[in-house]
CSV table of C-alpha atoms in Angstrom, one decimal:
chain,number,residue,atom,x,y,z
A,136,MET,CA,-11.9,171.0,-51.9
A,137,ASN,CA,-15.1,169.7,-50.5
A,138,VAL,CA,-17.0,166.7,-52.0
A,139,PHE,CA,-19.5,168.9,-53.9
A,140,GLY,CA,-16.7,170.9,-55.5
A,141,ILE,CA,-14.9,167.6,-56.5
A,142,ILE,CA,-18.0,166.2,-58.1
A,143,ILE,CA,-18.8,169.4,-60.1
A,144,THR,CA,-15.2,169.8,-61.2
A,145,THR,CA,-15.1,166.2,-62.3
A,146,ILE,CA,-18.3,166.4,-64.3
A,147,ILE,CA,-17.1,169.5,-66.1
A,148,THR,CA,-13.7,167.9,-66.7
A,149,ILE,CA,-15.4,164.8,-68.2
A,150,ILE,CA,-17.3,167.1,-70.6
A,151,GLU,CA,-14.0,168.9,-71.4
A,152,THR,CA,-12.3,165.5,-72.0
A,153,ALA,CA,-15.2,164.5,-74.3
A,154,ILE,CA,-14.7,167.6,-76.4
A,155,MET,CA,-10.9,167.0,-76.6
A,156,TYR,CA,-11.5,163.4,-77.5
A,157,ARG,CA,-13.7,164.5,-80.4
A,158,LEU,CA,-11.1,167.0,-81.4
A,159,PHE,CA,-8.4,164.3,-81.5
A,160,ASN,CA,-10.8,162.1,-83.5
A,161,ALA,CA,-11.4,164.9,-85.9
A,162,PHE,CA,-7.8,165.1,-86.9
A,163,LEU,CA,-6.7,161.5,-86.4
A,164,THR,CA,-8.1,158.0,-86.9
A,165,ILE,CA,-8.5,156.0,-83.7
A,166,LYS,CA,-8.0,152.2,-83.6
A,167,LYS,CA,-11.5,150.8,-83.7
A,168,THR,CA,-11.6,148.8,-80.5
A,169,LYS,CA,-13.5,149.6,-77.3
A,170,PRO,CA,-10.5,149.1,-75.0
A,171,PHE,CA,-8.5,151.6,-77.0
A,172,SER,CA,-11.3,154.2,-77.0
A,173,ILE,CA,-11.8,153.8,-73.2
A,174,LEU,CA,-8.1,154.0,-72.4
A,175,SER,CA,-7.5,157.0,-74.6
A,176,PHE,CA,-10.4,158.8,-73.0
A,177,ILE,CA,-9.0,158.0,-69.5
A,178,ALA,CA,-5.6,159.3,-70.5
A,179,LEU,CA,-7.0,162.5,-71.9
A,180,PHE,CA,-9.1,162.9,-68.7
A,181,SER,CA,-5.9,162.8,-66.7
A,182,ALA,CA,-4.3,165.4,-68.9
A,183,CYS,CA,-7.4,167.7,-68.6
A,184,MET,CA,-7.3,167.3,-64.8
A,185,LEU,CA,-3.7,168.6,-64.5
A,186,PRO,CA,-3.8,172.2,-63.1
A,187,ILE,CA,-1.5,174.5,-65.2
A,188,LEU,CA,-0.6,178.1,-64.4
A,189,SER,CA,1.3,180.3,-66.8
A,190,GLY,CA,4.8,179.1,-66.9
A,191,ASP,CA,4.1,175.9,-64.9
A,192,ILE,CA,6.7,173.9,-66.8
A,193,ASP,CA,6.4,170.6,-65.0
A,194,ASN,CA,2.6,170.1,-65.6
A,195,ILE,CA,3.0,171.4,-69.2
A,196,ILE,CA,5.6,168.7,-69.9
A,197,TYR,CA,3.3,166.1,-68.2
A,198,SER,CA,0.4,167.1,-70.4
A,199,PHE,CA,2.5,166.8,-73.5
A,200,VAL,CA,3.8,163.4,-72.5
A,201,ILE,CA,0.2,162.1,-71.8
A,202,CYS,CA,-1.1,163.5,-75.1
A,203,LEU,CA,1.8,162.1,-77.0
A,204,ILE,CA,1.2,158.6,-75.5
A,205,VAL,CA,-2.5,158.9,-76.5
A,206,GLY,CA,-1.6,159.9,-80.1
A,207,VAL,CA,1.1,157.3,-80.6
A,208,THR,CA,-0.6,154.4,-78.9
A,209,PHE,CA,-4.4,154.7,-79.6
A,210,PHE,CA,-4.4,156.1,-83.2
A,211,LYS,CA,-3.4,154.5,-86.4
A,212,ASP,CA,-2.4,157.3,-88.8
A,213,MET,CA,1.2,157.7,-90.0
A,214,MET,CA,3.5,158.3,-87.0
A,215,ILE,CA,4.7,161.7,-88.1
A,216,LYS,CA,1.1,162.9,-88.6
A,217,ARG,CA,0.2,161.6,-85.1
A,218,ILE,CA,3.0,163.4,-83.4
A,219,CYS,CA,2.4,166.6,-85.3
A,220,ALA,CA,-1.3,166.6,-84.5
A,221,VAL,CA,-0.7,165.8,-80.9
A,222,PHE,CA,1.7,168.8,-80.5
A,223,MET,CA,-0.8,171.2,-82.0
A,224,LEU,CA,-3.8,169.9,-80.0
A,225,CYS,CA,-1.8,169.8,-76.8
A,226,THR,CA,-0.7,173.4,-77.1
A,227,ILE,CA,-4.4,174.4,-77.4
A,228,LEU,CA,-5.2,172.4,-74.3
A,229,VAL,CA,-2.3,173.9,-72.3
A,230,SER,CA,-3.0,177.4,-73.5
A,231,THR,CA,-6.7,177.1,-72.5
A,232,LYS,CA,-5.6,176.0,-69.0
A,233,MET,CA,-3.4,179.0,-68.6
A,234,LEU,CA,-6.0,181.3,-70.0
A,235,SER,CA,-8.8,180.0,-67.7
A,236,ALA,CA,-6.5,180.3,-64.6
A,237,ARG,CA,-5.7,184.0,-65.4
A,238,ILE,CA,-9.3,184.8,-66.1
A,239,CYS,CA,-10.3,183.5,-62.7
A,240,TYR,CA,-7.5,185.6,-61.1
A,241,LEU,CA,-8.7,188.7,-63.0
A,242,LEU,CA,-12.2,188.1,-61.7
A,243,LEU,CA,-10.9,188.0,-58.2
A,244,ILE,CA,-12.4,184.6,-57.5
A,245,LYS,CA,-10.9,183.8,-54.0
A,246,ASN,CA,-12.8,180.7,-53.0
A,247,PHE,CA,-10.7,177.7,-53.7
A,248,ASP,CA,-13.5,175.3,-54.6
A,249,PHE,CA,-15.3,177.9,-56.8
A,250,GLN,CA,-12.0,178.8,-58.5
A,251,PHE,CA,-11.4,175.2,-59.6
A,252,ILE,CA,-15.0,174.9,-60.8
A,253,SER,CA,-14.8,178.2,-62.6
A,254,GLN,CA,-11.5,177.2,-64.3
A,255,ALA,CA,-12.9,173.9,-65.5
A,256,LEU,CA,-16.1,175.6,-66.8
A,257,ILE,CA,-14.1,178.3,-68.7
A,258,ARG,CA,-11.8,175.7,-70.2
A,259,SER,CA,-14.7,173.6,-71.4
A,260,LEU,CA,-16.4,176.6,-73.0
A,261,ILE,CA,-13.2,177.7,-74.8
A,262,ILE,CA,-12.4,174.1,-76.0
A,263,LEU,CA,-16.0,173.7,-77.2
A,264,LEU,CA,-15.6,176.9,-79.2
A,265,VAL,CA,-12.3,175.8,-80.6
A,266,TYR,CA,-13.9,172.4,-81.5
A,267,LEU,CA,-16.8,174.0,-83.3
A,268,VAL,CA,-14.5,176.3,-85.3
A,269,LEU,CA,-11.9,173.6,-86.2
A,270,ASN,CA,-14.1,170.5,-86.8
A,271,LYS,CA,-14.8,171.2,-90.5
A,272,VAL,CA,-11.3,172.3,-91.1
A,273,ALA,CA,-10.0,169.1,-89.5
A,274,ILE,CA,-11.8,167.0,-92.1
A,275,TRP,CA,-9.9,168.7,-94.9
A,276,SER,CA,-6.5,168.4,-93.2
A,277,LYS,CA,-7.1,164.8,-92.2
A,278,GLU,CA,-7.7,163.8,-95.8
A,279,ILE,CA,-5.4,166.0,-97.9
A,280,LEU,CA,-2.3,167.3,-96.1
A,281,SER,CA,1.0,165.7,-96.7
A,282,ASN,CA,3.4,164.7,-93.8
A,283,LYS,CA,5.8,167.6,-94.7
A,284,ILE,CA,3.1,170.2,-94.4
A,285,TRP,CA,2.0,168.7,-91.1
A,286,MET,CA,5.6,168.8,-89.8
A,287,PHE,CA,6.1,172.4,-90.9
A,288,ILE,CA,2.9,173.6,-89.2
A,289,SER,CA,3.5,171.7,-86.0
A,290,ILE,CA,7.1,173.0,-85.7
A,291,MET,CA,5.9,176.5,-86.3
A,292,SER,CA,3.2,176.1,-83.6
A,293,LEU,CA,5.3,174.4,-81.1
A,294,SER,CA,8.2,176.8,-81.4
A,295,THR,CA,5.9,179.8,-81.0
A,296,PHE,CA,4.2,178.2,-77.9
A,297,THR,CA,7.6,177.4,-76.3
A,298,ALA,CA,8.8,180.9,-76.8
A,299,ILE,CA,5.6,182.3,-75.2
A,300,VAL,CA,5.8,179.9,-72.2
A,301,ILE,CA,9.5,180.7,-71.6
A,302,SER,CA,8.8,184.4,-71.8
A,303,ILE,CA,6.0,184.4,-69.2
A,304,VAL,CA,7.8,182.1,-66.7
A,305,PRO,CA,8.8,185.2,-64.6
A,306,PHE,CA,5.1,186.0,-64.1
A,307,ILE,CA,4.1,182.6,-62.8
A,308,PHE,CA,3.5,183.7,-59.2
A,309,LYS,CA,2.4,187.3,-60.1
A,310,THR,CA,-1.3,187.7,-60.0
A,311,GLU,CA,-1.7,191.4,-60.2
A,312,THR,CA,-4.3,192.7,-62.6
A,313,HIS,CA,-1.9,194.0,-65.3
A,314,TYR,CA,0.0,190.7,-65.3
A,315,ASN,CA,-3.2,188.8,-65.7
A,316,ILE,CA,-4.3,191.0,-68.6
A,317,ILE,CA,-1.0,190.6,-70.3
A,318,ILE,CA,-1.0,186.8,-70.1
A,319,ILE,CA,-4.7,186.6,-71.1
A,320,ILE,CA,-4.0,188.7,-74.2
A,321,ILE,CA,-0.9,186.6,-75.1
A,322,MET,CA,-2.7,183.2,-74.7
A,323,THR,CA,-5.8,184.4,-76.5
A,324,LEU,CA,-3.7,185.6,-79.4
A,325,TYR,CA,-1.9,182.3,-79.5
A,326,ILE,CA,-5.1,180.3,-79.6
A,327,LEU,CA,-6.5,182.6,-82.3
A,328,GLY,CA,-3.3,182.3,-84.2
A,329,THR,CA,-3.5,178.5,-84.0
A,330,ILE,CA,-7.0,178.5,-85.3
A,331,ALA,CA,-5.9,180.8,-88.1
A,332,THR,CA,-3.1,178.4,-89.0
A,333,PHE,CA,-5.7,175.6,-89.4
A,334,TYR,CA,-7.7,177.8,-91.7
A,335,VAL,CA,-4.6,178.3,-93.7
A,336,ILE,CA,-4.4,174.5,-93.8
A,337,LYS,CA,-8.0,174.4,-95.2
A,338,GLU,CA,-7.0,176.8,-98.0
A,339,ILE,CA,-4.0,174.6,-98.8
A,340,ALA,CA,-6.2,171.5,-98.6
A,341,GLN,CA,-8.7,173.0,-101.0
A,342,GLY,CA,-6.0,173.9,-103.4
A,343,GLU,CA,-4.7,170.4,-103.3
A,344,ARG,CA,-8.2,169.0,-103.8
A,345,SER,CA,-8.7,171.4,-106.7
A,346,GLN,CA,-5.5,170.2,-108.3
A,347,PHE,CA,-6.8,166.6,-108.1
A,348,LEU,CA,-10.2,167.6,-109.5
A,349,ASN,CA,-8.5,169.5,-112.3
A,350,THR,CA,-6.4,166.4,-113.2
A,351,GLN,CA,-9.5,164.3,-113.2
A,352,LEU,CA,-11.3,166.9,-115.4
A,353,LEU,CA,-8.4,167.1,-117.8
A,354,MET,CA,-8.4,163.3,-118.1
A,355,GLU,CA,-12.1,163.4,-119.0
A,356,MET,CA,-11.7,166.2,-121.4
A,357,GLN,CA,-8.8,164.4,-123.1
A,358,HIS,CA,-11.0,161.3,-123.3
A,359,TYR,CA,-13.8,163.2,-125.0
A,360,ASN,CA,-11.3,164.9,-127.3
A,361,ASP,CA,-9.9,161.5,-128.3
A,362,MET,CA,-13.4,160.3,-129.0
A,363,GLU,CA,-14.2,163.3,-131.2
A,364,GLU,CA,-10.8,162.9,-133.0
A,365,ASN,CA,-11.5,159.2,-133.5
A,366,GLN,CA,-15.0,159.9,-134.9
A,367,ASN,CA,-13.5,162.4,-137.4
A,368,MET,CA,-10.9,159.8,-138.4
A,369,THR,CA,-13.6,157.1,-138.7
A,370,ARG,CA,-15.6,159.4,-141.0
A,371,LYS,CA,-12.5,160.0,-143.1
A,372,VAL,CA,-11.7,156.3,-143.3
A,373,LEU,CA,-15.3,155.5,-144.3
A,374,HIS,CA,-15.2,158.3,-146.9
A,375,ASP,CA,-12.0,156.8,-148.4
A,376,MET,CA,-13.2,153.2,-148.1
A,377,LYS,CA,-14.4,153.2,-151.7
A,378,ASN,CA,-11.0,154.3,-152.9
A,379,HIS,CA,-9.3,151.7,-150.7
A,380,LEU,CA,-11.5,148.9,-152.1
A,381,GLY,CA,-10.6,150.1,-155.6
A,382,VAL,CA,-6.9,149.9,-154.9
A,383,ILE,CA,-7.2,146.4,-153.4
A,384,SER,CA,-9.3,145.3,-156.5
A,385,SER,CA,-6.5,146.6,-158.8
A,386,PHE,CA,-3.9,144.5,-156.9
A,387,LEU,CA,-6.2,141.4,-157.1
A,388,TYR,CA,-6.9,142.1,-160.8
A,389,ASP,CA,-3.1,142.1,-161.4
A,390,LYS,CA,-2.9,139.0,-159.3
A,391,ASP,CA,-0.5,140.9,-156.9
A,392,ILE,CA,-1.6,139.1,-153.7
A,393,ILE,CA,1.3,140.3,-151.6
A,394,GLY,CA,0.6,143.9,-152.6
A,395,ALA,CA,-3.1,143.5,-151.8
A,396,GLN,CA,-2.2,142.0,-148.3
A,397,SER,CA,0.3,144.8,-147.6
A,398,TYR,CA,-2.2,147.5,-148.5
A,399,LEU,CA,-5.0,145.8,-146.6
A,400,ASN,CA,-2.7,145.6,-143.5
A,401,ASN,CA,-2.0,149.4,-143.8
A,402,VAL,CA,-5.7,150.1,-143.9
A,403,SER,CA,-6.3,147.8,-140.9
A,404,GLU,CA,-3.6,149.5,-138.8
A,405,THR,CA,-5.2,152.9,-139.6
A,406,ILE,CA,-8.6,151.7,-138.4
A,407,GLU,CA,-7.0,150.1,-135.3
A,408,SER,CA,-5.2,153.3,-134.4
A,409,ILE,CA,-8.4,155.3,-134.2
A,410,LYS,CA,-10.2,152.8,-132.0
A,411,LEU,CA,-10.5,153.7,-128.3
A,412,LYS,CA,-9.6,150.8,-126.1
A,413,THR,CA,-11.9,149.6,-123.3
A,414,PHE,CA,-9.8,148.4,-120.4
A,415,CYS,CA,-12.5,148.2,-117.8
A,416,GLN,CA,-16.0,149.4,-116.9
A,417,ASN,CA,-14.7,152.3,-114.7
A,418,LYS,CA,-14.9,155.4,-116.8
A,419,ILE,CA,-12.2,157.3,-114.8
A,420,VAL,CA,-9.7,154.5,-115.0
A,421,ASN,CA,-10.5,153.9,-118.6
A,422,SER,CA,-9.9,157.5,-119.5
A,423,ILE,CA,-6.5,157.5,-117.7
A,424,LEU,CA,-5.4,154.3,-119.3
A,425,ASN,CA,-6.4,155.4,-122.8
A,426,ASN,CA,-4.4,158.6,-122.3
A,427,LYS,CA,-1.3,156.8,-120.9
A,428,TYR,CA,-1.5,154.1,-123.6
A,429,LYS,CA,-0.5,156.7,-126.1
A,430,CYS,CA,2.7,157.4,-124.1
A,431,PHE,CA,3.4,153.7,-124.0
A,432,THR,CA,3.2,153.5,-127.8
A,433,ASN,CA,5.2,156.7,-128.4
A,434,LEU,CA,8.0,155.7,-126.0
A,435,ASN,CA,8.1,152.0,-127.2
A,436,ILE,CA,7.1,150.7,-123.8
A,437,LYS,CA,5.8,147.2,-123.8
A,438,ALA,CA,2.6,147.5,-121.7
A,439,THR,CA,0.6,144.6,-120.3
A,440,ILE,CA,-2.7,145.8,-118.9
A,441,ASN,CA,-5.2,143.6,-117.1
A,442,ILE,CA,-7.9,145.6,-115.4
A,443,CYS,CA,-11.2,144.3,-114.1
A,444,LEU,CA,-12.8,147.2,-112.2
A,445,PRO,CA,-16.6,147.9,-111.9
A,446,ASN,CA,-17.9,151.4,-112.3
A,447,TYR,CA,-18.4,151.6,-108.5
A,448,THR,CA,-15.6,151.4,-105.9
A,449,SER,CA,-15.4,152.5,-102.3
A,450,ILE,CA,-12.5,154.8,-103.4
A,451,SER,CA,-13.4,158.2,-104.6
A,452,GLU,CA,-12.9,159.1,-108.2
A,453,THR,CA,-10.3,161.7,-107.2
A,454,ASP,CA,-8.3,159.2,-105.2
A,455,LEU,CA,-8.6,156.6,-107.9
A,456,CYS,CA,-7.3,159.1,-110.4
A,457,SER,CA,-4.4,159.9,-108.1
A,458,ILE,CA,-3.4,156.3,-107.6
A,459,PHE,CA,-3.4,155.3,-111.3
A,460,SER,CA,-2.0,158.6,-112.6
A,461,ASN,CA,0.9,158.9,-110.1
A,462,THR,CA,2.0,155.3,-110.2
A,463,ILE,CA,1.8,155.1,-114.1
A,464,ASP,CA,3.6,158.5,-114.4
A,465,ASN,CA,6.4,157.3,-112.1
A,466,ALA,CA,6.7,154.1,-114.1
A,467,ILE,CA,6.9,156.0,-117.4
A,468,GLU,CA,9.6,158.3,-116.0
A,469,ALA,CA,11.6,155.2,-114.9
A,470,CYS,CA,11.2,153.6,-118.4
A,471,LYS,CA,12.3,156.7,-120.2
A,472,LYS,CA,15.7,156.4,-118.5
A,473,ILE,CA,16.3,153.0,-120.1
A,474,GLN,CA,18.3,153.4,-123.4
A,475,ASP,CA,17.4,150.0,-124.8
A,476,ASN,CA,13.7,150.1,-125.8
A,477,ASN,CA,13.5,146.3,-125.6
A,478,HIS,CA,13.9,146.5,-121.9
A,479,ARG,CA,11.1,148.9,-121.3
A,480,TYR,CA,8.0,147.4,-119.8
A,481,ILE,CA,5.1,148.3,-117.5
A,482,ASN,CA,2.6,145.7,-116.2
A,483,ILE,CA,-0.6,146.9,-114.7
A,484,LYS,CA,-3.2,144.7,-112.9
A,485,SER,CA,-6.3,145.7,-110.9
A,486,THR,CA,-9.4,144.0,-109.8
A,487,VAL,CA,-12.0,143.9,-107.0
A,488,ASP,CA,-11.9,140.5,-105.5
A,489,LYS,CA,-13.7,139.2,-102.3
A,490,GLY,CA,-14.5,142.7,-101.1
A,491,TYR,CA,-11.0,144.1,-101.7
A,492,PHE,CA,-9.6,146.5,-104.3
A,493,VAL,CA,-6.3,145.2,-105.5
A,494,TYR,CA,-3.9,147.2,-107.6
A,495,THR,CA,-0.4,146.1,-108.9
A,496,ILE,CA,2.0,147.9,-111.1
A,497,GLU,CA,5.5,146.8,-112.1
A,498,ASN,CA,8.0,148.5,-114.3
A,499,SER,CA,11.6,148.1,-115.5
A,500,LYS,CA,14.2,150.6,-114.2
A,501,VAL,CA,17.9,151.4,-114.3
A,502,ASN,CA,18.1,154.5,-112.1
A,503,GLN,CA,19.2,154.3,-108.5
A,504,LEU,CA,16.6,155.1,-105.9
A,505,THR,CA,17.3,157.3,-102.9
A,506,VAL,CA,15.3,156.5,-99.8
A,507,ASN,CA,15.2,158.6,-96.6
A,508,ASN,CA,13.0,157.4,-93.7
A,509,ASP,CA,10.8,155.4,-96.1
A,510,ASN,CA,10.4,158.4,-98.4
A,511,PHE,CA,11.5,158.1,-102.0
A,512,LEU,CA,13.5,161.1,-103.1
A,513,THR,CA,13.2,162.4,-106.7
A,514,ASP,CA,16.2,162.6,-109.0
A,515,LYS,CA,14.6,165.5,-110.9
A,516,LYS,CA,16.1,169.0,-110.7
A,517,ASN,CA,13.0,170.6,-109.4
A,518,LEU,CA,12.7,169.1,-105.9
A,519,PHE,CA,9.8,171.3,-104.9
A,520,MET,CA,7.5,170.3,-107.7
A,521,HIS,CA,8.4,166.6,-107.8
A,522,GLY,CA,8.9,163.7,-105.5
A,523,TYR,CA,5.5,163.7,-103.8
A,524,GLY,CA,3.9,161.0,-105.9
A,525,ILE,CA,4.6,158.1,-103.6
A,526,ASN,CA,3.7,160.1,-100.5
A,527,ILE,CA,0.4,161.1,-102.1
A,528,ILE,CA,-0.4,157.4,-102.8
A,529,LYS,CA,0.6,156.4,-99.2
A,530,SER,CA,-1.6,159.1,-97.8
A,531,ILE,CA,-4.6,157.8,-99.9
A,532,VAL,CA,-4.0,154.2,-98.9
A,533,ASN,CA,-3.8,155.2,-95.2
A,534,LYS,CA,-7.0,157.2,-95.6
A,535,TYR,CA,-8.9,154.0,-96.5
A,536,ASN,CA,-7.0,151.9,-93.9
A,537,GLY,CA,-5.4,149.9,-96.7
A,538,ASN,CA,-2.0,148.3,-97.2
A,539,ILE,CA,0.8,149.2,-99.6
A,540,ASP,CA,3.8,147.1,-100.4
A,541,ILE,CA,6.7,148.6,-102.4
A,542,GLN,CA,9.4,146.3,-103.7
A,543,TYR,CA,12.4,147.1,-105.9
A,544,ASN,CA,15.8,145.9,-107.0
A,545,GLU,CA,18.3,147.0,-109.7
A,546,ASN,CA,16.1,146.2,-112.6
A,547,LYS,CA,12.4,146.6,-111.5
A,548,PHE,CA,10.1,148.5,-109.2
A,549,SER,CA,6.7,147.3,-108.1
A,550,ILE,CA,3.8,148.6,-106.0
A,551,ILE,CA,0.9,146.5,-104.6
A,552,ILE,CA,-2.1,148.3,-103.0
A,553,ILE,CA,-4.9,146.5,-101.2
A,554,ILE,CA,-8.0,148.5,-99.9
A,555,LYS,CA,-11.2,147.1,-98.5
A,556,ASN,CA,-14.0,147.7,-101.0
A,557,PRO,CA,-17.5,147.1,-99.6
A,558,SER,CA,-20.5,146.4,-101.8
A,559,PRO,CA,-22.2,149.4,-103.4
A,560,PRO,CA,-25.2,150.8,-101.7
A,561,LYS,CA,-28.5,149.3,-102.8
A,562,ALA,CA,-30.9,151.5,-104.8
A,563,PRO,CA,-34.0,152.4,-102.8
């Protein structure tokens, strides 16, 4: 290849690398340092420069190894998510290389320099189209999908890709028109199938988000229903207040001080029971805690709640709802298994201090925990519907680049979450 051909091919490959780099960043979160960004770009550039024909097993493996190193080394998402995303994106890159090579053969481009330039240009155009189609979908999958779903989709994609590559190995040196057309159709269908898979991801993600929003809406509706019920109870108490005062006066007239105190205590308890508690300024958290406080009372769980949260946090209302709801629900489930009510307790603390959101919950327990690869397995019968609470919380904490610490022994379980919370935007 002459100097002109090398320069043009290099420029086009740099553009291709830039698109792949943005595609990686759409699905994963890169470590925010310039050296990591530069090194990851160079590594992706070397993967894009590798020529791959259909069935070229060696360079396919090299491409996967390079992309895997990039994903594992330069990005900071959970390891399983990094590996799964790399597998899916690398299959797109390799498929595009195979497709562009066969298109050039089909177009009967014989000049060696022009063939390399044409392949690089076709690859860049295809990857650009893939990026434009997948960019918005990537936002959904990055925020919502659990590690299990990522693993399922990547295994499905990788196994299909491997079967395709193995099936076309016999055609690697055959460049006749009908072979080119067959491989072009196969690789095009694979790329379209991968894109379709990501749109399935979007539908799943939207379903997950809708579930979170429905939970939040139910909490708010419950809060308003509680307020309405309390207002009705308040009107009833006020209506009966004249009668209550009459009864107390009768006790006092008969000099039955103990009876008057007992009756007054009963009236006070009734008034206290209809009062909505204000745990903090944050409306969502306040609604959740009011709702859960009823469970604490009904289940004889001793609850200590110390919340100092402003109405604004950097965490979205949906994610805040998930953190509090999932952790408190898990704590309630653990306490329900304790036979002695005196040993049931839940301590909840949360604040925003020095620019950080800090959340701590501790509860008593007696059940044995089953842990597999840092995943807590549920002891409920319906394994499909339960057991995702901790994973959801970990995913949310990871989304905000926060830290989560989980500690437990035979008698207690605790979670500490720390997430950076910048100041609210100033009003214009």
